[in-house]
């Protein structure tokens, strides 16, 4: 066995682990020895202080030396076995559920002095210890400080400690992968020393550099792989796209606003990529409403001008349709634009596929069905993915491969994530950021109201409608059930209809394409004033005349999600409002979160605060992002280590070192398999 393989071997190989115990570990997601070692202890139990029976404190874990006096093994099933013990100051009973007599006689031999430790109870004027876990005739084996781990039922602290100690004895020496410069920052602690020390009870409260060293390893593994992917994509030489500013100027003439400086600079970054002979693999980040779409269309136009096809993928049908309509307005008639979603009729679909392979379509806009089927492009030059934060590193890599060597890739995301997470989740890409929104945007006024104040809300809505504004009314997914979700929106729709008559529309997940489109068009054409919906309006859709959004049960949403929803309004230049409804008696945490939203309009700030409260795992969609989760590292708490690792990776890149030295690290952290697919 190569030495590191021991660490990756199955826990079944550990001496003392049977099928039953290994099942308990697997329940806790511990499958390999590495998993076991990297699950660090949580706390300690001090069993060093030995007391007399008359000094025992009820409810505490205590250690005592006792004489075993008498067995009491009842013949009736389900009654516990008891052993009467004493010392010179009093009596104590040991109680055993589910233990055989033979076993009890062995661990508590009659007449012997035994050290036992356990939680002390008191019943019918007698001290007792039920199912004591630490019993020995050898005082020193009990009189210790034990580390405690997060246990599942059936896995005792003693058993866990025995297993860990067995493993700690056997861990191999591996050659160091960190550079001297980095090691110096962690006091030259090796990974092995770090692991050994972290499982020591004395270090539980002061983990310091032992822990930092391991966290750094974990971050480095992730960033190294990202860098490797980025480099391997850059290595692909493509044909340069050739275009001038003519089409861009035409587009500028067609829009009724000036592009912001950030939009202009991102367009330039993208153009430079398109014109170079390196494949573009770029993330365009910008808060909701920052104006990413127009940037995407300018890029599309340039790619089309240089003789290539473009494919734009949106997360929902509605958004695809809206992009499609906007493209039609923006592009000249000689540009062929098509829409393809899972709902496109078979006959039409065939025509589209045919046209794509014949180069009769210049830009195809659609949903993820664009990538699921076998579509043959004639000459694909750019893939744009809008709002697809659920795409993981591996999926994006596949996508880039699928597009072929001449195909550039642009991913757009409104999920405002802090830089440490960008490094992690999008570290395989270059990034452009639209930091500032167009200046005409006003702050969206955000209020919260308990459900029972609904009459005030209705009054407010009436006023907005008189002012010729439109209103979104969002009913969230309750209990993750489509059916209930549906019912809640239907009920609200019907209630509102009683007041606003036929000026209310309902949009929910079970409507078919036609029905959805009809309602959206009605809303866009101001035939209806209020659109009741489930969260289907969440991403990207643009309704400039809507200035108010009401969100029911707001505490069911994550902050970033609420911010995204709120971003559906305030896109024009009028005063806009977001009203968060909630059931009364919100928890303190929920109140804090709603306040963050009220006070901030900057998606980055909001997501950072949200992560502080809920951890990064809950951040919009990141659970499903294929982002490999960290065991130890936390992008908020360990920000400095992320930046340190980023610097180190840049150095490794510059020196053009092979990753050979890091293979073990990558394997241990399960980051290595993607290496096989890379050039
Ligand atoms: P997102 O970044 O969320 O995708 P959009 O691209 O949908 O944002 O843009 C939101 C709205 O802002 C659209 O109505 C768009 O026409 C408008 N918009 C985009 N850029 C500007 C700008 N520079 N000035 C004013 N309005 C703009
Ligand atoms: Mg958008």
mmCIF file of N, CA, C and O in Angstrom, residues 550-639:
data_model
loop_
_atom_site.group_PDB
_atom_site.id
_atom_site.type_symbol
_atom_site.label_atom_id
_atom_site.label_comp_id
_atom_site.label_asym_id
_atom_site.label_seq_id
_atom_site.Cartn_x
_atom_site.Cartn_y
_atom_site.Cartn_z
ATOM 1 N N UNK A 550 -44.871 42.381 -3.024
ATOM 2 C CA UNK A 550 -45.284 41.943 -1.698
ATOM 3 C C UNK A 550 -44.880 40.485 -1.566
ATOM 4 O O UNK A 550 -45.172 39.681 -2.445
ATOM 5 N N UNK A 551 -44.176 40.171 -0.516
ATOM 6 C CA UNK A 551 -43.686 38.802 -0.365
ATOM 7 C C UNK A 551 -44.275 38.200 0.906
ATOM 8 O O UNK A 551 -44.008 38.668 2.015
ATOM 9 N N UNK A 552 -45.105 37.196 0.724
ATOM 10 C CA UNK A 552 -45.739 36.567 1.879
ATOM 11 C C UNK A 552 -44.784 35.582 2.531
ATOM 12 O O UNK A 552 -43.957 34.972 1.854
ATOM 13 N N UNK A 553 -44.963 35.391 3.812
ATOM 14 C CA UNK A 553 -44.163 34.422 4.540
ATOM 15 C C UNK A 553 -42.666 34.628 4.303
ATOM 16 O O UNK A 553 -41.923 33.686 4.043
ATOM 17 N N UNK A 554 -42.279 35.875 4.393
ATOM 18 C CA UNK A 554 -40.935 36.257 3.935
ATOM 19 C C UNK A 554 -39.827 35.502 4.660
ATOM 20 O O UNK A 554 -38.763 35.272 4.094
ATOM 21 N N UNK A 555 -40.093 35.094 5.888
ATOM 22 C CA UNK A 555 -39.008 34.418 6.606
ATOM 23 C C UNK A 555 -38.729 33.011 6.101
ATOM 24 O O UNK A 555 -37.808 32.362 6.552
ATOM 25 N N UNK A 556 -39.535 32.528 5.160
ATOM 26 C CA UNK A 556 -39.246 31.231 4.549
ATOM 27 C C UNK A 556 -38.127 31.329 3.513
ATOM 28 O O UNK A 556 -37.639 30.322 3.030
ATOM 29 N N UNK A 557 -37.787 32.550 3.122
ATOM 30 C CA UNK A 557 -36.773 32.725 2.090
ATOM 31 C C UNK A 557 -35.425 33.060 2.692
ATOM 32 O O UNK A 557 -35.336 33.651 3.763
ATOM 33 N N UNK A 558 -34.383 32.724 1.960
ATOM 34 C CA UNK A 558 -33.058 33.196 2.328
ATOM 35 C C UNK A 558 -32.945 34.678 1.985
ATOM 36 O O UNK A 558 -33.684 35.177 1.147
ATOM 37 N N UNK A 559 -32.038 35.370 2.641
ATOM 38 C CA UNK A 559 -31.900 36.807 2.388
ATOM 39 C C UNK A 559 -31.525 37.115 0.950
ATOM 40 O O UNK A 559 -32.053 38.038 0.333
ATOM 41 N N UNK A 560 -30.616 36.332 0.416
ATOM 42 C CA UNK A 560 -30.192 36.592 -0.955
ATOM 43 C C UNK A 560 -31.354 36.398 -1.915
ATOM 44 O O UNK A 560 -31.516 37.129 -2.881
ATOM 45 N N UNK A 561 -32.166 35.408 -1.595
ATOM 46 C CA UNK A 561 -33.331 35.144 -2.428
ATOM 47 C C UNK A 561 -34.330 36.298 -2.343
ATOM 48 O O UNK A 561 -34.875 36.735 -3.353
ATOM 49 N N UNK A 562 -34.541 36.795 -1.131
ATOM 50 C CA UNK A 562 -35.436 37.944 -0.970
ATOM 51 C C UNK A 562 -34.895 39.151 -1.740
ATOM 52 O O UNK A 562 -35.635 39.881 -2.384
ATOM 53 N N UNK A 563 -33.595 39.319 -1.668
ATOM 54 C CA UNK A 563 -32.988 40.437 -2.381
ATOM 55 C C UNK A 563 -33.194 40.288 -3.896
ATOM 56 O O UNK A 563 -33.476 41.249 -4.602
ATOM 57 N N UNK A 564 -33.067 39.067 -4.364
ATOM 58 C CA UNK A 564 -33.309 38.801 -5.788
ATOM 59 C C UNK A 564 -34.752 39.117 -6.157
ATOM 60 O O UNK A 564 -35.028 39.733 -7.176
ATOM 61 N N UNK A 565 -35.655 38.657 -5.304
ATOM 62 C CA UNK A 565 -37.079 38.916 -5.562
ATOM 63 C C UNK A 565 -37.348 40.419 -5.576
ATOM 64 O O UNK A 565 -38.013 40.936 -6.458
ATOM 65 N N UNK A 566 -36.799 41.076 -4.593
ATOM 66 C CA UNK A 566 -36.989 42.512 -4.492
ATOM 67 C C UNK A 566 -36.479 43.207 -5.748
ATOM 68 O O UNK A 566 -37.016 44.214 -6.184
ATOM 69 N N UNK A 567 -35.429 42.621 -6.331
ATOM 70 C CA UNK A 567 -34.849 43.199 -7.536
ATOM 71 C C UNK A 567 -35.774 43.161 -8.743
ATOM 72 O O UNK A 567 -35.468 43.725 -9.781
ATOM 73 N N UNK A 568 -36.914 42.472 -8.620
ATOM 74 C CA UNK A 568 -37.892 42.475 -9.719
ATOM 75 C C UNK A 568 -38.522 43.845 -9.877
ATOM 76 O O UNK A 568 -39.059 44.157 -10.921
ATOM 77 N N UNK A 569 -38.518 44.641 -8.817
ATOM 78 C CA UNK A 569 -39.060 45.994 -8.948
ATOM 79 C C UNK A 569 -37.904 46.992 -8.870
ATOM 80 O O UNK A 569 -36.761 46.616 -8.649
ATOM 81 N N UNK A 570 -38.248 48.241 -9.053
ATOM 82 C CA UNK A 570 -37.223 49.278 -8.960
ATOM 83 C C UNK A 570 -36.336 49.287 -10.178
ATOM 84 O O UNK A 570 -35.185 49.698 -10.128
ATOM 85 N N UNK A 571 -36.852 48.803 -11.284
ATOM 86 C CA UNK A 571 -36.028 48.772 -12.490
ATOM 87 C C UNK A 571 -36.264 50.005 -13.352
ATOM 88 O O UNK A 571 -35.466 50.323 -14.205
ATOM 89 N N UNK A 572 -37.392 50.643 -13.138
ATOM 90 C CA UNK A 572 -37.613 51.894 -13.851
ATOM 91 C C UNK A 572 -37.095 53.020 -12.978
ATOM 92 O O UNK A 572 -36.276 52.798 -12.087
ATOM 93 N N UNK A 573 -37.603 54.246 -13.212
ATOM 94 C CA UNK A 573 -37.071 55.334 -12.391
ATOM 95 C C UNK A 573 -38.073 55.816 -11.344
ATOM 96 O O UNK A 573 -37.897 56.843 -10.731
ATOM 97 N N UNK A 574 -39.144 55.036 -11.137
ATOM 98 C CA UNK A 574 -40.085 55.516 -10.116
ATOM 99 C C UNK A 574 -39.786 54.925 -8.740
ATOM 100 O O UNK A 574 -39.040 53.961 -8.610
ATOM 101 N N UNK A 575 -40.391 55.539 -7.749
ATOM 102 C CA UNK A 575 -40.227 55.077 -6.367
ATOM 103 C C UNK A 575 -40.748 53.642 -6.272
ATOM 104 O O UNK A 575 -41.835 53.335 -6.754
ATOM 105 N N UNK A 576 -39.991 52.743 -5.660
ATOM 106 C CA UNK A 576 -40.503 51.378 -5.569
ATOM 107 C C UNK A 576 -40.454 50.825 -4.145
ATOM 108 O O UNK A 576 -39.721 51.319 -3.295
ATOM 109 N N UNK A 577 -41.260 49.786 -3.950
ATOM 110 C CA UNK A 577 -41.514 49.293 -2.591
ATOM 111 C C UNK A 577 -41.464 47.775 -2.531
ATOM 112 O O UNK A 577 -41.882 47.087 -3.455
ATOM 113 N N UNK A 578 -40.974 47.312 -1.399
ATOM 114 C CA UNK A 578 -41.002 45.871 -1.139
ATOM 115 C C UNK A 578 -41.606 45.686 0.249
ATOM 116 O O UNK A 578 -41.142 46.281 1.222
ATOM 117 N N UNK A 579 -42.680 44.911 0.316
ATOM 118 C CA UNK A 579 -43.306 44.682 1.620
ATOM 119 C C UNK A 579 -43.157 43.212 1.988
ATOM 120 O O UNK A 579 -43.610 42.325 1.266
ATOM 121 N N UNK A 580 -42.478 42.987 3.089
ATOM 122 C CA UNK A 580 -42.246 41.621 3.542
ATOM 123 C C UNK A 580 -43.315 41.259 4.559
ATOM 124 O O UNK A 580 -43.432 41.900 5.602
ATOM 125 N N UNK A 581 -44.111 40.266 4.242
ATOM 126 C CA UNK A 581 -45.148 39.846 5.185
ATOM 127 C C UNK A 581 -44.651 38.658 5.984
ATOM 128 O O UNK A 581 -43.934 37.804 5.472
ATOM 129 N N UNK A 582 -45.058 38.606 7.222
ATOM 130 C CA UNK A 582 -44.679 37.448 8.038
ATOM 131 C C UNK A 582 -45.715 37.192 9.108
ATOM 132 O O UNK A 582 -46.518 38.060 9.443
ATOM 133 N N UNK A 583 -45.704 35.970 9.606
ATOM 134 C CA UNK A 583 -46.580 35.635 10.712
ATOM 135 C C UNK A 583 -46.041 36.345 11.950
ATOM 136 O O UNK A 583 -44.840 36.583 12.039
ATOM 137 N N UNK A 584 -46.927 36.684 12.881
ATOM 138 C CA UNK A 584 -46.422 37.370 14.071
ATOM 139 C C UNK A 584 -45.499 36.440 14.852
ATOM 140 O O UNK A 584 -45.306 35.298 14.491
ATOM 141 N N UNK A 585 -44.959 36.922 15.916
ATOM 142 C CA UNK A 585 -43.897 36.280 16.699
ATOM 143 C C UNK A 585 -42.769 35.624 15.900
ATOM 144 O O UNK A 585 -42.586 34.428 15.886
ATOM 145 N N UNK A 586 -42.035 36.462 15.239
ATOM 146 C CA UNK A 586 -40.823 36.040 14.545
ATOM 147 C C UNK A 586 -39.712 35.779 15.558
ATOM 148 O O UNK A 586 -39.646 36.437 16.586
ATOM 149 N N UNK A 587 -38.837 34.859 15.235
ATOM 150 C CA UNK A 587 -37.705 34.621 16.125
ATOM 151 C C UNK A 587 -36.737 35.805 16.031
ATOM 152 O O UNK A 587 -36.781 36.584 15.079
ATOM 153 N N UNK A 588 -35.853 35.902 17.033
ATOM 154 C CA UNK A 588 -34.875 36.991 17.043
ATOM 155 C C UNK A 588 -34.038 36.980 15.763
ATOM 156 O O UNK A 588 -33.779 38.009 15.144
ATOM 157 N N UNK A 589 -33.644 35.774 15.400
ATOM 158 C CA UNK A 589 -32.815 35.614 14.219
ATOM 159 C C UNK A 589 -33.539 36.100 12.957
ATOM 160 O O UNK A 589 -32.978 36.808 12.122
ATOM 161 N N UNK A 590 -34.817 35.731 12.855
ATOM 162 C CA UNK A 590 -35.601 36.148 11.694
ATOM 163 C C UNK A 590 -35.718 37.664 11.647
ATOM 164 O O UNK A 590 -35.616 38.283 10.584
ATOM 165 N N UNK A 591 -35.906 38.278 12.821
ATOM 166 C CA UNK A 591 -36.001 39.738 12.879
ATOM 167 C C UNK A 591 -34.701 40.390 12.414
ATOM 168 O O UNK A 591 -34.703 41.353 11.660
ATOM 169 N N UNK A 592 -33.591 39.825 12.881
ATOM 170 C CA UNK A 592 -32.289 40.345 12.488
ATOM 171 C C UNK A 592 -32.138 40.302 10.980
ATOM 172 O O UNK A 592 -31.671 41.243 10.350
ATOM 173 N N UNK A 593 -32.547 39.178 10.413
ATOM 174 C CA UNK A 593 -32.356 38.990 8.976
ATOM 175 C C UNK A 593 -33.195 39.998 8.196
ATOM 176 O O UNK A 593 -32.732 40.587 7.226
ATOM 177 N N UNK A 594 -34.441 40.167 8.621
ATOM 178 C CA UNK A 594 -35.299 41.111 7.910
ATOM 179 C C UNK A 594 -34.743 42.525 8.011
ATOM 180 O O UNK A 594 -34.788 43.298 7.061
ATOM 181 N N UNK A 595 -34.153 42.836 9.151
ATOM 182 C CA UNK A 595 -33.544 44.154 9.309
ATOM 183 C C UNK A 595 -32.362 44.384 8.375
ATOM 184 O O UNK A 595 -32.161 45.482 7.870
ATOM 185 N N UNK A 596 -31.588 43.337 8.177
ATOM 186 C CA UNK A 596 -30.455 43.448 7.250
ATOM 187 C C UNK A 596 -30.973 43.854 5.877
ATOM 188 O O UNK A 596 -30.429 44.729 5.205
ATOM 189 N N UNK A 597 -32.059 43.239 5.492
ATOM 190 C CA UNK A 597 -32.628 43.503 4.177
ATOM 191 C C UNK A 597 -33.173 44.927 4.080
ATOM 192 O O UNK A 597 -33.034 45.597 3.067
ATOM 193 N N UNK A 598 -33.796 45.366 5.165
ATOM 194 C CA UNK A 598 -34.368 46.707 5.153
ATOM 195 C C UNK A 598 -33.275 47.758 5.041
ATOM 196 O O UNK A 598 -33.443 48.783 4.404
ATOM 197 N N UNK A 599 -32.152 47.488 5.689
ATOM 198 C CA UNK A 599 -31.109 48.503 5.762
ATOM 199 C C UNK A 599 -30.205 48.517 4.537
ATOM 200 O O UNK A 599 -29.541 49.502 4.273
ATOM 201 N N UNK A 600 -30.118 47.400 3.816
ATOM 202 C CA UNK A 600 -29.161 47.315 2.715
ATOM 203 C C UNK A 600 -29.836 47.132 1.372
ATOM 204 O O UNK A 600 -30.837 46.438 1.265
ATOM 205 N N UNK A 601 -29.207 47.694 0.365
ATOM 206 C CA UNK A 601 -29.683 47.448 -0.990
ATOM 207 C C UNK A 601 -28.588 46.842 -1.850
ATOM 208 O O UNK A 601 -28.736 46.669 -3.046
ATOM 209 N N UNK A 602 -27.478 46.535 -1.202
ATOM 210 C CA UNK A 602 -26.328 46.006 -1.923
ATOM 211 C C UNK A 602 -26.271 44.490 -1.707
ATOM 212 O O UNK A 602 -26.076 44.004 -0.607
ATOM 213 N N UNK A 603 -26.478 43.772 -2.799
ATOM 214 C CA UNK A 603 -26.544 42.315 -2.722
ATOM 215 C C UNK A 603 -25.320 41.675 -2.082
ATOM 216 O O UNK A 603 -25.422 40.673 -1.385
ATOM 217 N N UNK A 604 -24.147 42.274 -2.309
ATOM 218 C CA UNK A 604 -22.924 41.699 -1.740
ATOM 219 C C UNK A 604 -22.942 41.766 -0.224
ATOM 220 O O UNK A 604 -22.645 40.810 0.470
ATOM 221 N N UNK A 605 -23.320 42.941 0.255
ATOM 222 C CA UNK A 605 -23.373 43.155 1.697
ATOM 223 C C UNK A 605 -24.396 42.181 2.317
ATOM 224 O O UNK A 605 -24.136 41.557 3.333
ATOM 225 N N UNK A 606 -25.550 42.079 1.659
ATOM 226 C CA UNK A 606 -26.612 41.229 2.183
ATOM 227 C C UNK A 606 -26.162 39.771 2.255
ATOM 228 O O UNK A 606 -26.352 39.093 3.253
ATOM 229 N N UNK A 607 -25.531 39.290 1.213
ATOM 230 C CA UNK A 607 -25.158 37.880 1.232
ATOM 231 C C UNK A 607 -24.074 37.617 2.257
ATOM 232 O O UNK A 607 -24.017 36.562 2.887
ATOM 233 N N UNK A 608 -23.222 38.621 2.457
ATOM 234 C CA UNK A 608 -22.187 38.442 3.465
ATOM 235 C C UNK A 608 -22.811 38.330 4.861
ATOM 236 O O UNK A 608 -22.463 37.454 5.640
ATOM 237 N N UNK A 609 -23.764 39.235 5.126
ATOM 238 C CA UNK A 609 -24.438 39.203 6.430
ATOM 239 C C UNK A 609 -25.214 37.899 6.596
ATOM 240 O O UNK A 609 -25.243 37.294 7.665
ATOM 241 N N UNK A 610 -25.846 37.481 5.514
ATOM 242 C CA UNK A 610 -26.621 36.243 5.532
ATOM 243 C C UNK A 610 -25.728 35.049 5.858
ATOM 244 O O UNK A 610 -26.078 34.170 6.643
ATOM 245 N N UNK A 611 -24.555 35.059 5.266
ATOM 246 C CA UNK A 611 -23.643 33.955 5.511
ATOM 247 C C UNK A 611 -23.172 33.938 6.949
ATOM 248 O O UNK A 611 -22.952 32.881 7.524
ATOM 249 N N UNK A 612 -23.005 35.139 7.505
ATOM 250 C CA UNK A 612 -22.585 35.203 8.910
ATOM 251 C C UNK A 612 -23.654 34.574 9.795
ATOM 252 O O UNK A 612 -23.352 33.945 10.795
ATOM 253 N N UNK A 613 -24.910 34.781 9.433
ATOM 254 C CA UNK A 613 -25.997 34.245 10.254
ATOM 255 C C UNK A 613 -26.268 32.768 9.975
ATOM 256 O O UNK A 613 -26.616 32.018 10.871
ATOM 257 N N UNK A 614 -26.154 32.368 8.719
ATOM 258 C CA UNK A 614 -26.607 31.021 8.385
ATOM 259 C C UNK A 614 -25.534 30.099 7.833
ATOM 260 O O UNK A 614 -25.802 28.941 7.534
ATOM 261 N N UNK A 615 -24.337 30.606 7.635
ATOM 262 C CA UNK A 615 -23.303 29.769 7.040
ATOM 263 C C UNK A 615 -23.399 29.826 5.531
ATOM 264 O O UNK A 615 -24.449 30.097 4.985
ATOM 265 N N UNK A 616 -22.293 29.557 4.865
ATOM 266 C CA UNK A 616 -22.293 29.754 3.423
ATOM 267 C C UNK A 616 -23.061 28.675 2.682
ATOM 268 O O UNK A 616 -23.474 28.852 1.549
ATOM 269 N N UNK A 617 -23.269 27.537 3.337
ATOM 270 C CA UNK A 617 -23.928 26.415 2.664
ATOM 271 C C UNK A 617 -25.334 26.745 2.205
ATOM 272 O O UNK A 617 -25.823 26.198 1.220
ATOM 273 N N UNK A 618 -25.984 27.678 2.935
ATOM 274 C CA UNK A 618 -27.358 27.993 2.608
ATOM 275 C C UNK A 618 -27.485 29.066 1.545
ATOM 276 O O UNK A 618 -28.570 29.372 1.097
ATOM 277 N N UNK A 619 -26.389 29.634 1.197
ATOM 278 C CA UNK A 619 -26.433 30.713 0.223
ATOM 279 C C UNK A 619 -27.106 30.207 -1.042
ATOM 280 O O UNK A 619 -26.842 29.129 -1.511
ATOM 281 N N UNK A 620 -27.953 31.064 -1.550
ATOM 282 C CA UNK A 620 -28.732 30.768 -2.741
ATOM 283 C C UNK A 620 -28.147 29.674 -3.647
ATOM 284 O O UNK A 620 -27.208 29.875 -4.385
ATOM 285 N N UNK A 621 -28.737 28.520 -3.557
ATOM 286 C CA UNK A 621 -28.375 27.491 -4.534
ATOM 287 C C UNK A 621 -27.031 26.816 -4.359
ATOM 288 O O UNK A 621 -26.700 25.918 -5.101
ATOM 289 N N UNK A 622 -26.259 27.241 -3.374
ATOM 290 C CA UNK A 622 -24.922 26.687 -3.321
ATOM 291 C C UNK A 622 -24.875 25.240 -2.873
ATOM 292 O O UNK A 622 -23.943 24.528 -3.171
ATOM 293 N N UNK A 623 -25.920 24.835 -2.185
ATOM 294 C CA UNK A 623 -25.966 23.436 -1.771
ATOM 295 C C UNK A 623 -25.936 22.523 -2.988
ATOM 296 O O UNK A 623 -25.335 21.479 -2.979
ATOM 297 N N UNK A 624 -26.648 22.952 -4.040
ATOM 298 C CA UNK A 624 -26.751 22.097 -5.216
ATOM 299 C C UNK A 624 -25.700 22.434 -6.258
ATOM 300 O O UNK A 624 -25.736 21.931 -7.355
ATOM 301 N N UNK A 625 -24.782 23.299 -5.918
ATOM 302 C CA UNK A 625 -23.910 23.823 -6.961
ATOM 303 C C UNK A 625 -22.811 22.855 -7.370
ATOM 304 O O UNK A 625 -22.065 23.117 -8.282
ATOM 305 N N UNK A 626 -22.741 21.722 -6.689
ATOM 306 C CA UNK A 626 -21.653 20.818 -7.025
ATOM 307 C C UNK A 626 -20.352 21.325 -6.430
ATOM 308 O O UNK A 626 -19.297 20.759 -6.606
ATOM 309 N N UNK A 627 -20.471 22.407 -5.715
ATOM 310 C CA UNK A 627 -19.322 22.952 -5.009
ATOM 311 C C UNK A 627 -18.939 21.948 -3.939
ATOM 312 O O UNK A 627 -19.742 21.594 -3.104
ATOM 313 N N UNK A 628 -17.707 21.494 -3.999
ATOM 314 C CA UNK A 628 -17.309 20.527 -3.002
ATOM 315 C C UNK A 628 -17.298 21.213 -1.644
ATOM 316 O O UNK A 628 -16.708 22.269 -1.491
ATOM 317 N N UNK A 629 -17.972 20.628 -0.710
ATOM 318 C CA UNK A 629 -18.071 21.352 0.545
ATOM 319 C C UNK A 629 -16.786 21.169 1.348
ATOM 320 O O UNK A 629 -16.071 20.196 1.192
ATOM 321 N N UNK A 630 -16.529 22.126 2.170
ATOM 322 C CA UNK A 630 -15.348 22.054 3.008
ATOM 323 C C UNK A 630 -15.670 21.345 4.311
ATOM 324 O O UNK A 630 -16.753 21.466 4.840
ATOM 325 N N UNK A 631 -14.686 20.623 4.807
ATOM 326 C CA UNK A 631 -14.849 20.008 6.116
ATOM 327 C C UNK A 631 -14.507 21.009 7.205
ATOM 328 O O UNK A 631 -15.156 21.090 8.232
ATOM 329 N N UNK A 632 -13.430 21.703 6.995
ATOM 330 C CA UNK A 632 -12.909 22.563 8.049
ATOM 331 C C UNK A 632 -12.957 24.037 7.674
ATOM 332 O O UNK A 632 -13.186 24.892 8.509
ATOM 333 N N UNK A 633 -12.723 24.335 6.413
ATOM 334 C CA UNK A 633 -12.610 25.744 6.014
ATOM 335 C C UNK A 633 -13.970 26.414 5.963
ATOM 336 O O UNK A 633 -14.960 25.783 5.622
ATOM 337 N N UNK A 634 -13.998 27.692 6.299
ATOM 338 C CA UNK A 634 -15.220 28.479 6.213
ATOM 339 C C UNK A 634 -14.875 29.790 5.501
ATOM 340 O O UNK A 634 -14.045 30.550 5.984
ATOM 341 N N UNK A 635 -15.522 30.035 4.355
ATOM 342 C CA UNK A 635 -15.152 31.194 3.549
ATOM 343 C C UNK A 635 -15.308 32.531 4.259
ATOM 344 O O UNK A 635 -14.730 33.519 3.822
ATOM 345 N N UNK A 636 -16.080 32.583 5.310
ATOM 346 C CA UNK A 636 -16.202 33.840 6.048
ATOM 347 C C UNK A 636 -15.149 33.913 7.147
ATOM 348 O O UNK A 636 -14.348 34.836 7.217
ATOM 349 N N UNK A 637 -15.130 32.881 7.986
ATOM 350 C CA UNK A 637 -14.214 32.905 9.130
ATOM 351 C C UNK A 637 -12.748 32.855 8.685
ATOM 352 O O UNK A 637 -11.891 33.510 9.259
ATOM 353 N N UNK A 638 -12.464 32.069 7.673
ATOM 354 C CA UNK A 638 -11.072 31.865 7.276
ATOM 355 C C UNK A 638 -10.651 32.681 6.063
ATOM 356 O O UNK A 638 -9.795 32.265 5.287
ATOM 357 N N UNK A 639 -11.294 33.829 5.918
ATOM 358 C CA UNK A 639 -11.015 34.685 4.772
ATOM 359 C C UNK A 639 -9.508 34.849 4.522
ATOM 360 O O UNK A 639 -9.031 34.697 3.401
#
